[in-house]
Short mmCIF file of C-alpha atoms in Angstrom, two decimals:
data_model
loop_
_atom_site.label_atom_id
_atom_site.label_comp_id
_atom_site.label_asym_id
_atom_site.label_seq_id
_atom_site.Cartn_x
_atom_site.Cartn_y
_atom_site.Cartn_z
CA MET W 1 0.14 -0.64 0.08
CA SER W 2 1.13 3.65 -0.54
CA ARG W 3 2.77 6.23 1.68
CA ASN W 4 0.46 8.18 0.12
CA THR W 5 -2.83 6.29 1.70
CA PHE W 6 -1.60 7.78 5.16
CA ARG W 7 -0.62 10.95 3.72
CA GLN W 8 -3.68 13.37 4.28
CA CYS W 9 -4.27 11.74 7.98
CA LYS W 10 -3.05 14.11 11.69
CA ALA W 11 -3.85 11.46 14.29
CA ILE W 12 -3.06 7.86 14.82
CA LEU W 13 -4.70 5.87 17.84
CA PHE W 14 -3.38 2.80 19.11
CA ASP W 15 -4.84 -0.22 20.95
CA PHE W 16 -3.50 -1.22 24.01
CA GLY W 17 -2.86 -4.70 24.76
CA GLY W 18 -1.53 -6.72 22.03
CA THR W 19 -0.54 -3.74 20.55
CA LEU W 20 1.89 -1.57 21.80
CA ASP W 21 3.23 -4.34 24.87
CA SER W 22 3.58 -6.73 21.88
CA ASP W 23 4.06 -7.13 18.34
CA GLY W 24 0.41 -8.89 17.91
CA GLU W 25 0.26 -11.82 20.77
CA HIS W 26 -2.97 -11.96 22.69
CA TRP W 27 -2.84 -12.06 26.27
CA LEU W 28 -5.13 -15.61 26.25
CA ASP W 29 -1.62 -17.10 23.55
CA ARG W 30 0.56 -15.36 26.33
CA PHE W 31 -1.11 -17.31 28.70
CA TYR W 32 -1.00 -20.57 27.04
CA GLU W 33 2.97 -20.55 26.80
CA LEU W 34 3.19 -19.33 30.48
CA TYR W 35 0.99 -22.15 31.38
CA GLU W 36 3.28 -24.81 29.94
CA GLN W 37 6.71 -22.74 30.58
CA ALA W 38 5.56 -22.98 34.74
CA ALA W 39 4.65 -27.24 33.83
CA ILE W 40 1.43 -26.67 34.46
CA ASP W 41 -0.47 -29.31 31.95
CA LEU W 42 -4.27 -27.90 31.74
CA PRO W 43 -7.19 -27.75 28.98
CA ARG W 44 -6.90 -24.73 26.46
CA GLU W 45 -10.09 -24.36 27.20
CA LEU W 46 -10.40 -23.96 30.88
CA ILE W 47 -7.34 -21.70 30.49
CA LYS W 48 -9.54 -19.85 28.50
CA ARG W 49 -11.72 -20.01 31.03
CA ILE W 50 -10.23 -18.68 34.40
CA PHE W 51 -8.13 -15.93 31.90
CA TYR W 52 -11.72 -14.83 31.03
CA GLN W 53 -12.87 -15.01 34.67
CA ALA W 54 -9.86 -13.37 35.86
CA ASP W 55 -10.45 -10.39 33.39
CA ASP W 56 -14.05 -9.68 34.22
CA ILE W 57 -13.23 -9.48 38.12
CA CYS W 58 -10.15 -7.03 36.82
CA CYS W 59 -12.73 -4.86 35.54
CA SER W 60 -14.88 -5.29 37.76
CA ASP W 61 -12.29 -4.36 40.95
CA PRO W 62 -11.94 -1.04 41.84
CA GLN W 63 -8.38 -1.78 43.54
CA VAL W 64 -7.84 -2.56 40.17
CA ASP W 65 -7.71 1.25 38.52
CA ARG W 66 -4.25 2.66 39.87
CA MET W 67 -2.47 -0.93 39.38
CA GLY W 68 0.97 -0.53 37.78
CA LEU W 69 1.90 -3.15 35.43
CA ARG W 70 3.31 -5.87 38.22
CA PRO W 71 0.45 -4.83 40.17
CA LEU W 72 -2.34 -6.15 37.73
CA MET W 73 -0.28 -9.24 36.48
CA ARG W 74 0.22 -10.21 40.47
CA HIS W 75 -3.39 -9.61 40.81
CA HIS W 76 -4.29 -11.65 37.55
CA VAL W 77 -2.86 -14.52 38.08
CA HIS W 78 -3.53 -15.15 41.81
CA LEU W 79 -6.49 -15.10 40.41
CA GLN W 80 -6.70 -17.01 38.13
CA PHE W 81 -4.24 -19.48 40.83
CA GLN W 82 -7.40 -19.42 42.42
CA ALA W 83 -10.01 -20.77 40.04
CA LEU W 84 -7.87 -23.51 39.39
CA GLU W 85 -6.89 -24.51 43.33
CA LEU W 86 -3.15 -24.23 43.04
CA GLU W 87 -1.18 -22.93 45.94
CA ASP W 88 2.03 -22.29 44.24
CA ALA W 89 3.85 -19.02 44.88
CA LEU W 90 6.64 -19.39 42.98
CA LYS W 91 5.57 -20.45 39.96
CA GLU W 92 2.53 -17.39 40.30
CA GLU W 93 5.79 -15.07 40.18
CA GLN W 94 7.43 -16.78 37.61
CA MET W 95 4.52 -16.48 35.25
CA VAL W 96 4.13 -12.80 36.51
CA ASP W 97 8.39 -12.27 36.16
CA LEU W 98 7.71 -13.64 32.12
CA PHE W 99 4.84 -12.06 31.31
CA CYS W 100 5.44 -8.44 32.26
CA ALA W 101 9.49 -8.59 31.51
CA LYS W 102 8.49 -9.05 27.63
CA THR W 103 5.75 -6.28 27.63
CA GLU W 104 8.19 -4.14 29.59
CA ARG W 105 11.36 -4.50 26.70
CA TYR W 106 8.51 -3.79 24.19
CA LEU W 107 6.95 -0.68 25.67
CA GLU W 108 10.60 0.34 26.04
CA ARG W 109 10.79 -0.51 22.57
CA ASN W 110 7.63 1.29 21.20
CA CYS W 111 7.56 4.47 23.94
CA LEU W 112 11.34 5.75 21.25
CA LEU W 113 9.52 5.26 18.67
CA LEU W 114 6.14 7.46 20.40
CA LYS W 115 8.28 9.61 21.08
CA ARG W 116 9.40 10.22 17.01
CA LEU W 117 5.35 9.80 16.03
CA CYS W 118 4.35 12.11 18.34
CA SER W 119 6.56 14.97 17.11
CA PHE W 120 4.12 14.53 13.11
CA TYR W 121 1.16 13.42 14.84
CA LYS W 122 -1.62 13.37 17.41
CA LEU W 123 -1.01 10.23 19.27
CA GLY W 124 -3.74 8.95 21.52
CA VAL W 125 -4.58 5.26 23.25
CA VAL W 126 -8.15 3.49 22.98
CA SER W 127 -8.08 0.45 24.77
CA ASN W 128 -10.66 -2.56 26.45
CA PHE W 129 -8.92 -2.74 29.33
CA TYR W 130 -9.03 -2.74 33.71
CA GLY W 131 -9.00 1.12 34.34
CA ASN W 132 -5.65 1.08 34.61
CA VAL W 133 -4.61 1.35 31.51
CA ALA W 134 -3.64 5.26 31.71
CA THR W 135 -1.70 4.00 34.73
CA ILE W 136 0.60 1.95 33.07
CA CYS W 137 0.62 3.93 30.07
CA GLN W 138 2.76 6.33 32.95
CA GLU W 139 4.68 4.26 33.91
CA ALA W 140 6.19 3.18 30.56
CA GLY W 141 6.95 6.76 29.61
CA LEU W 142 4.49 6.71 26.57
CA SER W 143 2.08 9.45 28.73
CA GLU W 144 4.22 12.29 27.34
CA CYS W 145 3.40 11.48 23.91
CA LEU W 146 -0.22 10.85 24.18
CA ALA W 147 -2.93 13.69 23.79
CA ALA W 148 -5.89 10.97 24.59
CA VAL W 149 -6.25 7.45 26.35
CA LEU W 150 -9.38 6.01 26.52
CA ASP W 151 -10.22 2.96 28.61
CA SER W 152 -13.37 0.90 28.36
CA THR W 153 -13.98 0.51 32.03
CA ARG W 154 -13.66 3.84 33.25
CA LEU W 155 -15.90 4.72 29.99
CA GLY W 156 -17.72 2.18 30.36
CA ILE W 157 -18.63 1.53 27.24
CA GLY W 158 -15.65 -0.10 24.89
CA LYS W 159 -14.54 -1.69 20.69
CA PRO W 160 -16.01 -2.92 19.00
CA HIS W 161 -18.40 -0.14 19.92
CA PRO W 162 -18.52 3.35 17.67
CA GLN W 163 -19.08 5.47 20.28
CA ILE W 164 -15.10 4.69 22.28
CA PHE W 165 -13.42 5.81 18.09
CA ARG W 166 -15.85 9.23 17.68
CA ARG W 167 -14.98 10.30 21.59
CA ALA W 168 -11.69 9.47 21.02
CA LEU W 169 -11.93 11.92 17.55
CA GLN W 170 -13.35 14.29 19.66
CA GLU W 171 -10.31 14.60 22.05
CA LEU W 172 -7.76 14.48 19.10
CA GLY W 173 -9.81 17.52 17.68
CA VAL W 174 -9.55 15.45 13.91
CA ALA W 175 -12.31 13.79 11.17
CA ALA W 176 -12.07 10.02 10.67
CA GLU W 177 -11.02 10.57 7.41
CA GLU W 178 -7.74 12.75 9.21
CA SER W 179 -6.65 9.44 11.15
CA ILE W 180 -5.46 6.08 11.39
CA PHE W 181 -6.27 2.94 14.12
CA ILE W 182 -3.37 0.85 14.71
CA GLY W 183 -4.61 -2.48 16.46
CA ASP W 184 -4.13 -6.33 16.60
CA SER W 185 -8.34 -6.72 16.81
CA TYR W 186 -9.55 -7.38 13.28
CA ASP W 187 -12.77 -7.15 15.44
CA ARG W 188 -12.97 -4.52 17.62
CA ASP W 189 -10.06 -2.64 16.10
CA ILE W 190 -10.24 -2.34 11.89
CA LEU W 191 -13.96 -3.74 11.11
CA PRO W 192 -15.70 -0.62 13.35
CA ALA W 193 -12.69 2.02 12.76
CA ARG W 194 -12.52 1.48 9.28
CA ARG W 195 -16.37 1.56 9.63
CA LEU W 196 -16.26 5.01 10.98
CA GLY W 197 -14.15 6.31 7.69
CA MET W 198 -10.56 6.09 9.86
CA ARG W 199 -7.67 3.98 7.97
CA THR W 200 -6.76 1.13 9.33
CA ILE W 201 -3.25 -0.42 10.10
CA TRP W 202 -3.66 -3.89 11.30
CA VAL W 203 -0.99 -5.53 13.83
CA LYS W 204 -0.51 -9.06 12.15
CA GLY W 205 0.02 -11.09 15.10
CA PRO W 206 2.12 -14.92 15.15
CA ASN W 207 -1.56 -15.88 15.92
CA PRO W 208 -3.85 -13.64 13.31
CA ARG W 209 -7.82 -14.16 14.02
CA LEU W 210 -9.08 -13.51 10.52
CA PRO W 211 -12.97 -13.16 10.52
CA ALA W 212 -15.10 -14.98 7.83
CA ASP W 213 -15.93 -11.63 6.78
CA ALA W 214 -13.11 -9.26 7.14
CA GLU W 215 -13.15 -5.96 5.25
CA PRO W 216 -9.63 -5.10 3.38
CA VAL W 217 -7.57 -2.62 5.82
CA ASN W 218 -5.49 -0.55 4.52
CA ASN W 219 -2.16 -2.56 5.68
CA TRP W 220 -0.30 -5.17 7.96
CA ILE W 221 2.23 -4.72 9.74
CA SER W 222 4.24 -7.77 12.05
CA ASN W 223 5.40 -5.15 14.38
CA LEU W 224 5.34 -1.12 15.02
CA CYS W 225 9.24 -0.84 13.92
CA GLU W 226 7.36 -0.90 10.28
CA LEU W 227 5.39 2.10 10.92
CA GLU W 228 8.36 4.19 10.22
CA SER W 229 8.46 3.61 6.56
CA LEU W 230 5.39 3.84 6.31
CA LEU W 231 4.27 7.13 7.50
CA LEU W 232 7.45 8.92 7.76
#
């Protein structure tokens, strides 16, 4: 896709989980790997169930909304172990550390990228998160580059609902046609942004989930470092 596709764009909105904190890798897929690394042999359907159960609890827990990355993941993993009736503090901490160390490396890399991009574009984050995505962005040094940070739990509305995208565009002061949305989820990021008229860039991770009714994307990348060749 030609760089001209994005020539008139003034703003970029990013998803957070799977986009700014990894190269398109879903958190659930990361936990499949973490359980394997911890030598905890469980069916994937069970891991999926207790992962989303912990997710739901975190979204409804007001204590979570000020947590940084490591406190959040300690809480999340502990909730998973509770649901599994597992008592192994060493393995809990091992999983937390592996998850967070990998995430922190990506955030450090992408912080440098955002610092370069913000000289040319208004930047924002739109995330289905636990209420603390702004805290984690602040902790990672991303906040100084961001003109808007929208968290589904804080707003009471999440992707793919078009209103959260419209709210972000309003905060940035740009039209949909002047903006780019970058995310790893085709269903929650790419399709709703495209239908509002935004340009779209899909972060195609190692285990991409492409819906049967997928509509065209303006471009796809395997990691955010490829953005500079497209946009600058």
